[in-house]
Coordinates of C-alpha atoms and ligand atoms in Angstrom, one line a residue:
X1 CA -45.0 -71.7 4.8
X2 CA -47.9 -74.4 5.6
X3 CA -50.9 -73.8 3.4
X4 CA -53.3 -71.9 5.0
X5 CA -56.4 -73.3 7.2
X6 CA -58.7 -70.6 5.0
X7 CA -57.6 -72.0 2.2
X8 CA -57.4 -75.5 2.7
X9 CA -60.9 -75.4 4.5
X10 CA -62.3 -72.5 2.2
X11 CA -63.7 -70.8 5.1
X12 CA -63.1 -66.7 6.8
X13 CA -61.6 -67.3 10.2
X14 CA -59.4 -70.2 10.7
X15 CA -61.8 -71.4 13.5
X16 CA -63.7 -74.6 13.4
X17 CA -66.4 -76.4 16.0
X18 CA -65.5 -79.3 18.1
X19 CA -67.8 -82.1 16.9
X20 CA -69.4 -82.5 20.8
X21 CA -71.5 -85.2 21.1
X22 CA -75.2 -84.5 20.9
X23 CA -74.5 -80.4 21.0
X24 CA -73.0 -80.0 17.8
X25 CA -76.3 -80.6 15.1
X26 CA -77.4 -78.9 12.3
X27 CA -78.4 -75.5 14.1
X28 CA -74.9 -75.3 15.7
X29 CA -72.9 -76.0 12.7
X30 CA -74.8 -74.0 10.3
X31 CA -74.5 -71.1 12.8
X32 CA -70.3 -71.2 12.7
X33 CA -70.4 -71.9 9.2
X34 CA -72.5 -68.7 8.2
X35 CA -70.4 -66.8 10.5
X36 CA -67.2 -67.9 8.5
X37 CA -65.9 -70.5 10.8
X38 CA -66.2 -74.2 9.7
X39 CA -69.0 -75.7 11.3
X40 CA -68.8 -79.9 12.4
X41 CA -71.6 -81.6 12.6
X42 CA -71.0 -84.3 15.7
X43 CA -72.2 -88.2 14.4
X44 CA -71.2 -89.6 17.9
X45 CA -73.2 -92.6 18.4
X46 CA -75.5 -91.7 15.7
X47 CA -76.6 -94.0 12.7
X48 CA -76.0 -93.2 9.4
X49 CA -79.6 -92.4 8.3
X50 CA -79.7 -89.5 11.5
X51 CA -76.7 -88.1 10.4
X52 CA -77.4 -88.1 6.6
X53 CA -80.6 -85.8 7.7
X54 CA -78.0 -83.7 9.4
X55 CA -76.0 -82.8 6.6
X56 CA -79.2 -82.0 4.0
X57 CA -80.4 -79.8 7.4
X58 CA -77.1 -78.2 7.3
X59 CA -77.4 -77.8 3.3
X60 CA -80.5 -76.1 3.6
X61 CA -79.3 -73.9 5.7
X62 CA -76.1 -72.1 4.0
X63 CA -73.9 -73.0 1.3
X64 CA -70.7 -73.0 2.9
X65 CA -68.2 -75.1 4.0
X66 CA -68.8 -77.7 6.7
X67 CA -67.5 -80.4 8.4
X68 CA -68.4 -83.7 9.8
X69 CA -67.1 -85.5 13.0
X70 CA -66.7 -89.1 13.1
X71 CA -66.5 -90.6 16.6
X72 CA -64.5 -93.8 16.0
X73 CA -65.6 -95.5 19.1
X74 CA -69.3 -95.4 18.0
X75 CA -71.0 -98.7 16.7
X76 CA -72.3 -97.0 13.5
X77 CA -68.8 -95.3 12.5
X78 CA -68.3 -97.6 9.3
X79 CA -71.9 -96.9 7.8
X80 CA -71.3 -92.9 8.9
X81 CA -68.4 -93.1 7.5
X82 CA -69.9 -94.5 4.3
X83 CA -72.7 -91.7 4.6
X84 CA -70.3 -89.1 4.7
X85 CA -68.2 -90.3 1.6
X86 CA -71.7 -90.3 -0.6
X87 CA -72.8 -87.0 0.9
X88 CA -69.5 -85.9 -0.1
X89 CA -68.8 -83.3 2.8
X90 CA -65.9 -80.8 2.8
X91 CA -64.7 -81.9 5.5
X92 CA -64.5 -84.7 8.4
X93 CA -62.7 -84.9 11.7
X94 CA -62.4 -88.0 13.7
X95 CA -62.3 -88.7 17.7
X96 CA -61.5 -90.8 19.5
X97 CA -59.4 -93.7 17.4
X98 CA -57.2 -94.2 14.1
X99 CA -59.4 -93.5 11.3
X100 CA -56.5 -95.5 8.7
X101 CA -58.9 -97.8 7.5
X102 CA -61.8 -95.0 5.8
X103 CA -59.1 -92.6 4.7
X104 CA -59.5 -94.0 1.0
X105 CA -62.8 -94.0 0.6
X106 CA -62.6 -90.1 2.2
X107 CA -60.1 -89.4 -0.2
X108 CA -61.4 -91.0 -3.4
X109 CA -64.5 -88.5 -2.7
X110 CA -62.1 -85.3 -2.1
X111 CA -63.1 -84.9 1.2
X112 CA -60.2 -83.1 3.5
X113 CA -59.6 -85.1 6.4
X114 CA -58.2 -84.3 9.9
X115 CA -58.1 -86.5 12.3
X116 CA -57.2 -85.3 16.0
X117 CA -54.4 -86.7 17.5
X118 CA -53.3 -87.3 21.1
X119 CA -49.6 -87.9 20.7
X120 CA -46.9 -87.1 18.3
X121 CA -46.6 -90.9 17.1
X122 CA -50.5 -90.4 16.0
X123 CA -49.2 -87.2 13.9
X124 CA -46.6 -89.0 12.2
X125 CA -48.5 -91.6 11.2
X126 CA -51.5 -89.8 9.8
X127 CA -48.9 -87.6 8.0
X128 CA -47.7 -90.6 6.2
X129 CA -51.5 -92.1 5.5
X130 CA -52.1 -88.5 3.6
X131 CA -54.4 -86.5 5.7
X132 CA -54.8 -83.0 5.0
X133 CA -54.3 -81.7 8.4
X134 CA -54.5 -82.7 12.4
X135 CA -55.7 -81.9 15.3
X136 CA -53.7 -81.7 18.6
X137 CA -56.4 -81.5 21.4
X138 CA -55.0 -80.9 24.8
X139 CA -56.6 -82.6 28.0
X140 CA -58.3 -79.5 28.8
X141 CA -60.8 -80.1 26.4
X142 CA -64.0 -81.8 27.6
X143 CA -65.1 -85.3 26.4
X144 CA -62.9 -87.6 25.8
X145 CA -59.3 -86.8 26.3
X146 CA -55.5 -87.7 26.0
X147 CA -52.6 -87.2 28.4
X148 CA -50.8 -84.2 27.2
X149 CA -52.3 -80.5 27.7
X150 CA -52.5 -78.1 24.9
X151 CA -49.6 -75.9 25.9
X152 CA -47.1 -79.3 25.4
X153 CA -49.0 -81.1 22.8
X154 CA -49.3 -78.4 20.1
X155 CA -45.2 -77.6 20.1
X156 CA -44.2 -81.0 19.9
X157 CA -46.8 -81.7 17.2
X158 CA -46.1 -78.7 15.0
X159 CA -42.4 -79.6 15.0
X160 CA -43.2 -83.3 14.2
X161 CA -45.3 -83.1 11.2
X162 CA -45.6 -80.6 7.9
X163 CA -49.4 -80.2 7.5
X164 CA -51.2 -77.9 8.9
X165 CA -51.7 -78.2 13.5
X166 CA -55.4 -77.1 14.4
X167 CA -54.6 -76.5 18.2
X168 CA -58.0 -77.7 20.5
X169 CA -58.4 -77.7 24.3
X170 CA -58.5 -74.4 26.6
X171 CA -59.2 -72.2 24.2
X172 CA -62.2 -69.5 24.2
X173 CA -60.9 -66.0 24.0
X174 CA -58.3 -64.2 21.7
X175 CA -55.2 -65.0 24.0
X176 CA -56.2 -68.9 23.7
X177 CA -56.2 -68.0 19.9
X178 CA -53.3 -66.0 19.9
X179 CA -51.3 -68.3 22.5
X180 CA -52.2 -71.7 20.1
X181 CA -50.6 -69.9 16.6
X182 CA -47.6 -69.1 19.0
X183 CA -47.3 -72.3 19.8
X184 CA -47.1 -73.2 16.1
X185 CA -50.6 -74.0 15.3
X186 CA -52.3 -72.6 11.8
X187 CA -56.1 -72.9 13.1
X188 CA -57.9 -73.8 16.4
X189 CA -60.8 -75.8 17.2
X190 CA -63.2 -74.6 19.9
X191 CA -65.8 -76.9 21.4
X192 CA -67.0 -75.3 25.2
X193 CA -67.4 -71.7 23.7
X194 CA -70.0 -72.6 20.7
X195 CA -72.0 -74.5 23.5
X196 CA -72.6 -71.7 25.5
X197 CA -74.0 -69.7 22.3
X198 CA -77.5 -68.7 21.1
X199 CA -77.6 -71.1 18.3
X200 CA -76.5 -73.9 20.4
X201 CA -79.6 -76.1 21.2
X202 CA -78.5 -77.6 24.1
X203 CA -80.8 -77.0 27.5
X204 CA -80.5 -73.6 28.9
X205 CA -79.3 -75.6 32.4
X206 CA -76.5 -77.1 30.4
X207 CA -75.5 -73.2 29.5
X208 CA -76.1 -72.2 32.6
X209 CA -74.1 -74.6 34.5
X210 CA -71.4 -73.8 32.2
X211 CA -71.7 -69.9 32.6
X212 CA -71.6 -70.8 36.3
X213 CA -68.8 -73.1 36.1
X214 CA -65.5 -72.2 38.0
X215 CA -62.2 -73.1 37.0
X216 CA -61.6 -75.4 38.5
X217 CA -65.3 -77.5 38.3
X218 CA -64.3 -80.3 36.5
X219 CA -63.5 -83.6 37.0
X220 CA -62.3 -86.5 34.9
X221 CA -63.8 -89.7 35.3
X222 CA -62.9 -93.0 33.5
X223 CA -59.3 -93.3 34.1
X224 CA -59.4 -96.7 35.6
X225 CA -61.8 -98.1 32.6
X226 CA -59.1 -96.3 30.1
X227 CA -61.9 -93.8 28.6
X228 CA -61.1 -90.7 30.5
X229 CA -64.0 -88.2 30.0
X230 CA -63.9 -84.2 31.4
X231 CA -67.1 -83.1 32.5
X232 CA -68.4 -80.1 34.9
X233 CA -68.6 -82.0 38.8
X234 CA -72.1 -83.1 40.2
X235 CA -73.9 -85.7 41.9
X236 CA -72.6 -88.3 38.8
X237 CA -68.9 -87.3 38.7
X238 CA -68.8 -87.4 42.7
X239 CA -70.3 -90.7 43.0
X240 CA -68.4 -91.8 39.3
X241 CA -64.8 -91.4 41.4
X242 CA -66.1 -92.4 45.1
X243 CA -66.7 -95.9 42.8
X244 CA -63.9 -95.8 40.6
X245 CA -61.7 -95.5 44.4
X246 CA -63.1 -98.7 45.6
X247 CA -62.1 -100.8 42.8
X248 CA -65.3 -100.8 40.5
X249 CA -65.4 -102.8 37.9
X250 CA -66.4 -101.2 34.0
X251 CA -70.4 -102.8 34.4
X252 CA -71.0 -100.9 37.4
X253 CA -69.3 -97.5 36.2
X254 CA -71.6 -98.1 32.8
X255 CA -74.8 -98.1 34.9
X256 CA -74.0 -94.7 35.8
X257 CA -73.2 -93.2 32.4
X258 CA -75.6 -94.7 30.3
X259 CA -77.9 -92.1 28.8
X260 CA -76.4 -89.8 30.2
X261 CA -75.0 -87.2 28.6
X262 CA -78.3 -87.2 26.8
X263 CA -80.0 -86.6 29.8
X264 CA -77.7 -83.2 30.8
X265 CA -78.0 -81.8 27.1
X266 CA -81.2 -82.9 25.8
X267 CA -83.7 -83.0 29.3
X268 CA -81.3 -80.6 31.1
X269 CA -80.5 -83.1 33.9
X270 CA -77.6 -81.6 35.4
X271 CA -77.5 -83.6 38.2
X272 CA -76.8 -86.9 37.7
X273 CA -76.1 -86.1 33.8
X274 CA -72.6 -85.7 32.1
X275 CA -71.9 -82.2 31.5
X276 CA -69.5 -82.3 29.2
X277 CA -67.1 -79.0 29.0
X278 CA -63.9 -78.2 29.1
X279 CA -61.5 -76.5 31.8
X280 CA -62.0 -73.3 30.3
X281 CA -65.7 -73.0 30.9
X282 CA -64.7 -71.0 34.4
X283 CA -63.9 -67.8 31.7
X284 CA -67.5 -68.5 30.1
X285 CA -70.1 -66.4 31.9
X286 CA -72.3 -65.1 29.3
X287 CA -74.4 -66.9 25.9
X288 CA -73.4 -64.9 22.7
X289 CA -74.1 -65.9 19.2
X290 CA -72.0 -67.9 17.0
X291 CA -70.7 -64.4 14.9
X292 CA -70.3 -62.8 18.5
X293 CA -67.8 -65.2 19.4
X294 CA -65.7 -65.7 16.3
X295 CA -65.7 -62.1 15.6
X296 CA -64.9 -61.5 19.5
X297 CA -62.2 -64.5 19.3
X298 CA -60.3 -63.7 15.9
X299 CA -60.4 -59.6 17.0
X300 CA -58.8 -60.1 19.8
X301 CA -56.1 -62.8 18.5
X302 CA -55.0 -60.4 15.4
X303 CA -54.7 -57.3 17.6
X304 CA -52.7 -59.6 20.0
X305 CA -50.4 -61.2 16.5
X306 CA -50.3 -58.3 15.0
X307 CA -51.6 -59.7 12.0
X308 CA -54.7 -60.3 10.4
X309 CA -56.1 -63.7 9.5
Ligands
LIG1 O1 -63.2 -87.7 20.7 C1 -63.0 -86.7 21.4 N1 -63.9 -86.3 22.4 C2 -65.0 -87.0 22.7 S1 -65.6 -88.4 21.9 C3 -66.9 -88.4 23.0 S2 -68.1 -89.6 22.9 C4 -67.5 -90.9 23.9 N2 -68.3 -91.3 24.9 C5 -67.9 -92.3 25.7 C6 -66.6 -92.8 25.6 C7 -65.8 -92.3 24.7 C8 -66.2 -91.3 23.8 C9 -66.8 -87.4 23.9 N3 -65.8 -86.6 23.7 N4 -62.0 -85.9 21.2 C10 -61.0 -86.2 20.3 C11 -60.0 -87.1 20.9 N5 -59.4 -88.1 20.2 N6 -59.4 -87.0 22.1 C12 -58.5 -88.0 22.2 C13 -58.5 -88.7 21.0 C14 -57.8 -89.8 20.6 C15 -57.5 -90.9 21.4 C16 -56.8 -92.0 20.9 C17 -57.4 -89.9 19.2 C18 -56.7 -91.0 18.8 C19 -56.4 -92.0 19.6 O2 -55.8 -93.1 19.1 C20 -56.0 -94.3 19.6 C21 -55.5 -95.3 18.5 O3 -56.2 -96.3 18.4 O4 -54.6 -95.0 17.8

């Protein structure tokens, strides 16, 4: 038997936060940590000193276990992931990249560390560089994405490595729960649902356009640059892919993306912003709290298992 995600995590319910960009701070994190789910904290493009405030914010708020996301893309990832090591979190998750080279300084602090992973040949290897669990995220998910979806990714991944598989991507109710731990997976990561919650800070359009979305609303842009990103369809994704058709080059797509998720979460530009969400976000209709959901989530999944968590 793998070792439990409760136990490896120390948390309630194994259900932890997606680390979304700008959407998952200290409110949001705090919020899924008190209600017994591992909160993440999302660095994204953040510098160190931003997110070190972040995780004191978070430590004033409860005393349990949270988590931090890395985003290995970002320009500040080796001082946040220096941050992180001093501030000695429970946990971190990266995005996004191969986080080999900080895995000793994460270790040497006994942080647990779970990368997520796009393909089995990521799984192996992070096996082998001693992390303490991964993360299969399926294309469903918003952001930034892989090629596989959930449903084929998880399998494959759970039968490739011996750690523990946290299962991300589609999932927002207790049959996504349920249908993840049949697929193999020991925990699940859930990034659209926490968004559209009360604790979530993000602007009420952002919820709204979520709570509106259908299923299917969203689009991926960024193939051709080869950073794919799902976000709900407006004004930006339309004109993103009339662009990306006729052969523009990375500059011009840039111009457009700039700022811009900012602009949807923070201003409530949802527009011309990036609103980030996954493909499940057509099942999302209503804003509940934090507790609401994971209670609503893991209820559901164990009366569907037959087995409590
Ligand atoms: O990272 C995410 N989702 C994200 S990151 C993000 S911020 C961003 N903004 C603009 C461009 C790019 C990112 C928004 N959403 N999810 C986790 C995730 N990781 N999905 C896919 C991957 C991944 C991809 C390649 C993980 C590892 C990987 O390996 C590449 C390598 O170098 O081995």
């Amino acid at each position: 038997m793998q070792a439990t995600i409760k136990e490896l995590f120390g948390i309630e319910y194994p259900v932890m936060q997606g680390g979304m960009a700008w959407v998952a701070e200290h409110h949001l994190a705090a919020a899924v940590s008190k209600a017994g789910g591992l909160g993440i904290l999302g660095a994204a493009n953040a510098p160190a000193d931003v997110v070190r405030k972040e995780i004191q914010a978070v430590r004033e708020i409860t005393d349990r276990p949270f988590g931090v996301n890395v985003m290995l893309l970002s320009p500040y990832a080796a001082e946040v992931a220096q941050v992180v090591a001093e501030e000695k979190v429970p946990v971190v998750t990266t995005g996004a990249g191969n986080p080999g080279k900080f895995l000793k300084t994460w270790k040497e602090a006994g942080i647990k560390v779970v990368p997520v992973v796009a393909s089995t040949a990521q799984a192996k290897m992070m096996q082998r560089s001693g992390v303490d669990a991964v993360i299969a995220e399926g294309c469903e998910s918003g952001g930034h994405i892989g090629q596989s979806t959930t449903m084929t990714l998880v399998p494959q991944v759970a039968d490739a490595v011996d750690i523990p598989v946290i299962a991300a991507g589609g999932i927002a109710d207790g049959r996504g729960m349920a249908a993840a731990f049949m697929l193999g997976a020991a925990g699940v990561q859930i990034g659209t649902r926490f968004c559209a919650s009360t604790e979530c800070i993000c602007h009420d359009n952002y919820k709204e356009r979520i709570c509106k979305a259908k299923d299917i609303d969203s689009a991926v842009t960024g193939q051709s640059t080869g950073h794919p990103i799902r976000s709900l369809r407006n004004q930006m994704t339309r004109t993103y892919l009339k662009l990306e058709e006729e052969g523009a080059g990375f500059e011009e797509l840039e111009k457009l993306t700039v700022g811009s998720l900012r602009n949807a979460v923070i201003d409530g530009d949802v527009t011309n912003g990036t609103v980030m969400a996954g493909q499940i976000a057509g099942m999302i209709s209503d804003i509940k709290s934090c507790e609401e959901i994971i209670k609503m989530i893991t209820t559901e999944a164990e009366r569907l298992l037959g087995r409590t968590f």
